[in-house]
Short mmCIF file of C-alpha atoms in Angstrom, two decimals:
data_model
loop_
_atom_site.label_atom_id
_atom_site.label_comp_id
_atom_site.label_asym_id
_atom_site.label_seq_id
_atom_site.Cartn_x
_atom_site.Cartn_y
_atom_site.Cartn_z
CA LEU A 4 -9.50 -11.69 -16.60
CA LEU A 5 -11.30 -13.87 -14.44
CA SER A 6 -8.50 -15.39 -13.27
CA CYS A 7 -6.70 -12.34 -12.14
CA ARG A 8 -9.43 -11.34 -10.10
CA LEU A 9 -10.21 -14.33 -8.35
CA TYR A 10 -7.15 -15.28 -7.65
CA CYS A 11 -4.89 -12.37 -7.17
CA GLU A 12 -7.59 -9.92 -5.49
CA GLU A 13 -8.18 -10.05 -1.97
CA ALA A 14 -11.19 -12.44 -0.98
CA LYS A 15 -13.49 -9.42 0.05
CA ASP A 16 -12.31 -7.16 -2.67
CA PRO A 17 -15.29 -5.56 -4.94
CA LYS A 18 -13.74 -6.63 -8.12
CA ARG A 19 -13.23 -10.25 -7.04
CA ARG A 20 -16.85 -10.21 -5.49
CA SER A 21 -18.15 -8.71 -8.71
CA CYS A 22 -16.65 -11.50 -10.52
CA GLN A 23 -18.00 -14.11 -8.46
CA THR A 24 -21.51 -12.52 -8.88
CA VAL A 25 -21.11 -12.47 -12.85
CA LEU A 26 -20.27 -15.93 -12.52
CA ALA A 27 -23.07 -17.21 -10.50
CA GLU A 28 -25.74 -15.08 -12.72
CA ALA A 29 -24.35 -16.81 -15.80
CA LEU A 30 -24.44 -20.46 -14.41
CA ASP A 31 -28.14 -19.79 -13.14
CA ILE A 32 -29.11 -18.61 -16.46
CA VAL A 33 -27.41 -21.48 -18.48
CA VAL A 34 -28.97 -23.99 -16.15
CA ARG A 35 -32.37 -22.98 -16.57
CA SER A 36 -32.02 -22.47 -20.21
CA PHE A 37 -31.22 -26.42 -20.75
CA ALA A 38 -33.64 -27.51 -17.86
CA PRO A 39 -36.32 -27.90 -20.90
CA ILE A 40 -34.11 -30.74 -22.63
CA LEU A 41 -32.01 -31.77 -19.94
CA PRO A 42 -34.06 -31.63 -17.05
CA HIS A 43 -32.21 -34.45 -14.64
CA LEU A 44 -28.71 -33.00 -15.29
CA ALA A 45 -30.08 -29.05 -14.75
CA GLU A 46 -31.84 -30.04 -11.41
CA GLU A 47 -28.65 -32.19 -10.51
CA VAL A 48 -26.80 -28.86 -11.07
CA PHE A 49 -28.96 -26.70 -9.33
CA GLN A 50 -29.44 -28.54 -6.10
CA TYR A 51 -25.38 -28.31 -5.99
CA ILE A 52 -24.90 -25.00 -6.17
CA PRO A 53 -23.84 -23.96 -2.75
CA TYR A 54 -25.20 -20.56 -2.57
CA LYS A 55 -28.91 -21.55 -3.23
CA LYS A 56 -31.00 -21.15 -0.14
CA ASP A 57 -34.26 -22.51 -1.21
CA SER A 58 -34.66 -26.47 -2.34
CA GLU A 59 -37.76 -26.43 -4.68
CA GLY A 60 -35.51 -27.07 -7.45
CA VAL A 61 -35.03 -25.49 -11.17
CA PHE A 62 -38.73 -25.91 -12.21
CA ARG A 63 -40.29 -24.72 -9.18
CA THR A 64 -37.97 -21.34 -9.38
CA GLY A 65 -39.44 -20.20 -12.27
CA TRP A 66 -37.78 -19.12 -15.83
CA ILE A 67 -34.87 -16.72 -16.43
CA ASN A 68 -35.42 -13.51 -14.87
CA ALA A 69 -32.20 -11.50 -15.43
CA SER A 70 -32.57 -8.29 -13.55
CA SER A 71 -32.43 -4.83 -15.56
CA ALA A 72 -29.34 -3.39 -13.39
CA TRP A 73 -27.49 -5.73 -15.64
CA LYS A 74 -28.10 -3.31 -18.71
CA LYS A 75 -25.83 -0.37 -18.37
CA PRO A 76 -26.33 2.02 -21.31
CA GLY A 77 -22.90 2.12 -23.67
CA MET A 78 -20.88 -1.02 -21.66
CA GLU A 79 -21.57 -3.60 -24.14
CA GLU A 80 -20.06 -1.08 -26.89
CA ALA A 81 -17.38 0.28 -24.24
CA ILE A 82 -16.38 -3.79 -24.37
CA GLU A 83 -16.49 -4.59 -27.92
CA GLY A 84 -14.52 -0.96 -28.47
CA ALA A 85 -11.50 -2.59 -25.76
CA CYS A 86 -11.72 -6.19 -27.24
CA ALA A 87 -11.13 -4.58 -30.99
CA MET A 88 -8.38 -2.91 -29.68
CA ARG A 89 -7.07 -5.69 -27.77
CA ASP A 90 -7.02 -7.65 -31.25
CA SER A 91 -4.85 -5.08 -32.74
CA PHE A 92 -2.52 -5.36 -30.17
CA LEU A 93 -2.41 -9.12 -29.65
CA GLY A 94 -1.97 -9.19 -33.66
CA SER A 95 0.92 -7.04 -33.61
CA ILE A 96 3.05 -9.15 -30.87
CA SER A 97 2.55 -12.29 -33.30
CA GLY A 98 2.17 -14.81 -30.44
CA LYS A 99 4.48 -13.80 -27.64
CA ASN A 100 3.71 -13.03 -24.03
CA SER A 101 1.12 -9.80 -23.95
CA LEU A 102 2.01 -9.56 -20.12
CA GLU A 103 5.55 -8.37 -21.27
CA TYR A 104 4.09 -5.70 -22.55
CA GLU A 105 2.58 -1.90 -21.99
CA VAL A 106 0.09 -0.54 -24.20
CA ILE A 107 -0.59 3.20 -25.15
CA ILE A 108 -4.37 3.72 -26.59
CA VAL A 109 -4.76 6.96 -28.03
CA ILE A 110 -8.39 8.35 -29.01
CA GLU A 111 -9.47 11.69 -29.80
CA PRO A 112 -11.70 13.40 -27.82
CA GLY A 113 -15.21 12.03 -28.20
CA LEU A 114 -17.67 9.13 -27.60
CA LEU A 115 -15.21 6.12 -28.09
CA PHE A 116 -12.77 7.81 -25.21
CA GLU A 117 -15.47 8.64 -22.69
CA LEU A 118 -16.42 4.66 -22.95
CA MET A 119 -12.97 3.74 -22.37
CA GLU A 120 -12.71 6.02 -19.59
CA ALA A 121 -15.91 4.28 -18.08
CA LEU A 122 -13.16 1.39 -17.93
CA GLN A 123 -10.18 2.86 -16.81
CA ALA A 124 -10.37 6.51 -14.95
CA GLU A 125 -7.29 6.87 -14.26
CA GLU A 126 -4.60 7.57 -17.19
CA THR A 127 -2.31 4.65 -16.40
CA SER A 128 -3.41 1.46 -14.70
CA THR A 129 -2.30 -2.00 -13.91
CA VAL A 130 -5.38 -3.32 -12.18
CA SER A 131 -8.33 -1.52 -14.11
CA GLN A 132 -11.14 -3.34 -16.57
CA LEU A 133 -9.39 -1.80 -19.97
CA ASN A 134 -5.77 -3.26 -18.44
CA GLU A 135 -7.53 -6.39 -17.85
CA ILE A 136 -9.23 -6.84 -20.99
CA MET A 137 -6.29 -5.63 -22.96
CA MET A 138 -4.09 -8.81 -21.39
CA ALA A 139 -0.95 -6.51 -21.04
CA SER A 140 0.48 -5.37 -17.51
CA GLN A 141 -0.04 -1.79 -18.11
CA THR A 142 -2.17 0.30 -20.16
CA THR A 143 -2.25 3.85 -20.42
CA LEU A 144 -5.40 5.98 -22.26
CA LEU A 145 -4.41 9.12 -24.08
CA SER A 146 -6.28 11.64 -25.63
CA GLU A 147 -3.06 12.96 -28.03
CA PHE A 148 -0.07 10.99 -29.13
CA PRO A 149 2.59 10.90 -27.00
CA LYS A 150 5.75 13.23 -27.64
CA GLU A 151 8.12 10.82 -27.39
CA THR A 152 7.84 7.25 -28.60
CA PRO A 153 10.60 4.95 -28.56
CA SER A 154 11.57 3.16 -31.32
CA ASP A 155 11.20 -0.38 -30.37
CA ALA A 156 7.19 0.58 -30.13
CA ASN A 157 4.65 -1.14 -31.96
CA ILE A 158 1.94 1.49 -33.43
CA ILE A 159 -1.36 0.05 -34.65
CA LYS A 160 -3.94 2.01 -36.04
CA GLY A 161 -7.76 1.20 -36.45
CA THR A 162 -11.40 2.07 -36.34
CA PHE A 163 -14.47 1.24 -34.23
CA LEU A 164 -18.26 1.96 -35.18
CA ILE A 165 -20.31 3.03 -31.85
CA ASN A 166 -24.02 2.17 -32.39
CA LEU A 167 -26.04 3.19 -29.42
CA GLU A 168 -29.83 3.73 -28.63
CA GLY A 169 -30.58 1.49 -31.76
CA GLY A 170 -28.70 3.64 -34.22
CA ASP A 171 -30.03 7.00 -32.87
CA ILE A 172 -26.03 7.64 -31.82
CA CYS A 173 -23.73 6.45 -34.34
CA GLU A 174 -19.93 7.25 -34.31
CA GLN A 175 -17.05 6.14 -36.68
CA SER A 176 -13.92 6.70 -34.17
CA SER A 177 -10.14 5.92 -35.19
CA TYR A 178 -7.86 4.77 -32.32
CA LYS A 179 -3.93 3.99 -31.95
CA VAL A 180 -2.20 1.37 -30.05
CA ILE A 181 1.12 1.80 -29.14
CA ALA A 182 2.91 -1.91 -27.93
CA ARG A 183 6.30 -1.55 -26.34
CA PRO A 184 8.15 -4.09 -23.58
CA ILE A 185 7.53 -3.27 -20.08
CA GLY A 186 10.67 -2.50 -18.35
CA LYS A 187 9.56 -3.95 -15.07
CA ALA A 188 10.18 -7.46 -13.18
CA LYS A 189 7.95 -10.48 -13.25
CA CYS A 190 5.62 -10.52 -10.28
CA PRO A 191 6.08 -13.82 -8.23
CA ARG A 192 2.43 -14.10 -7.39
CA CYS A 193 0.50 -12.25 -10.13
CA ARG A 194 3.06 -13.11 -12.91
CA ARG A 195 2.67 -9.51 -14.55
CA TYR A 196 5.61 -7.71 -14.98
CA THR A 197 4.82 -5.04 -12.59
CA ALA A 198 7.06 -5.46 -9.65
CA GLU A 199 10.57 -3.98 -9.11
CA SER A 200 12.39 -6.87 -8.52
CA ALA A 201 11.52 -10.66 -9.62
CA SER A 202 12.11 -11.50 -6.03
CA THR A 203 9.34 -9.01 -4.65
CA PRO A 204 5.49 -8.93 -5.57
CA CYS A 205 4.04 -5.78 -7.12
CA PRO A 206 2.25 -3.06 -5.20
CA ARG A 207 -0.79 -4.48 -5.99
CA CYS A 208 0.07 -7.68 -4.60
CA LEU A 209 1.88 -6.42 -1.39
CA GLN A 210 -1.34 -4.87 -0.66
CA VAL A 211 -3.49 -7.93 -0.81
CA LEU A 212 -1.07 -10.30 1.25
CA ALA A 213 -0.39 -7.36 3.84
CA ALA A 214 -4.51 -7.14 4.51
CA ALA A 215 -4.71 -10.68 4.31
CA LYS A 216 -1.95 -10.93 6.88
CA GLY A 217 -3.89 -8.43 9.33
CA SER A 218 -7.17 -10.04 9.07
CA THR A 219 -5.60 -13.61 10.44
#
């Protein structure tokens, strides 16, 4: 998830920049957390953080102060639900390369479907947050079972318990994950099976390369 955003997206792409922001916030919290018991290590790490503008040190800049902007209602449940579906998918392919597959997630209209839509607004995507969590090359989100399903597809059924607002909102939702081999070539740049041929980058990578070439 992190490596794809950091190394495959354009340098100033919001997805890549948001990933860097999360890593920076995580580092800041971890360093401040172990500072009381490992003060010299914490101070050394803090002084080598390149984007810190102050030089007062970890002990003069206060304790952990996470922004309330990080607390988005339902986001934790959305990630946990997606991870549960990913585990179902990975368990069905017995250690094979997950990028060689495309995934279809079927959820009846309801709270779980709405949470997944927060991770993938479009029906089918190769670059959405949901697809990155699923670790597949392509993910499709549907509200009803597709009329045609290939004979070589694995169909996994599961349930997920949604618990929001401290238990005030509680809903048990079922889902189906359909995993099937993807019919595209491996992109020589991002290594995902989203290219038309093995010698040509996928559409996302072509767009990034074109933008990088235009900025030089």
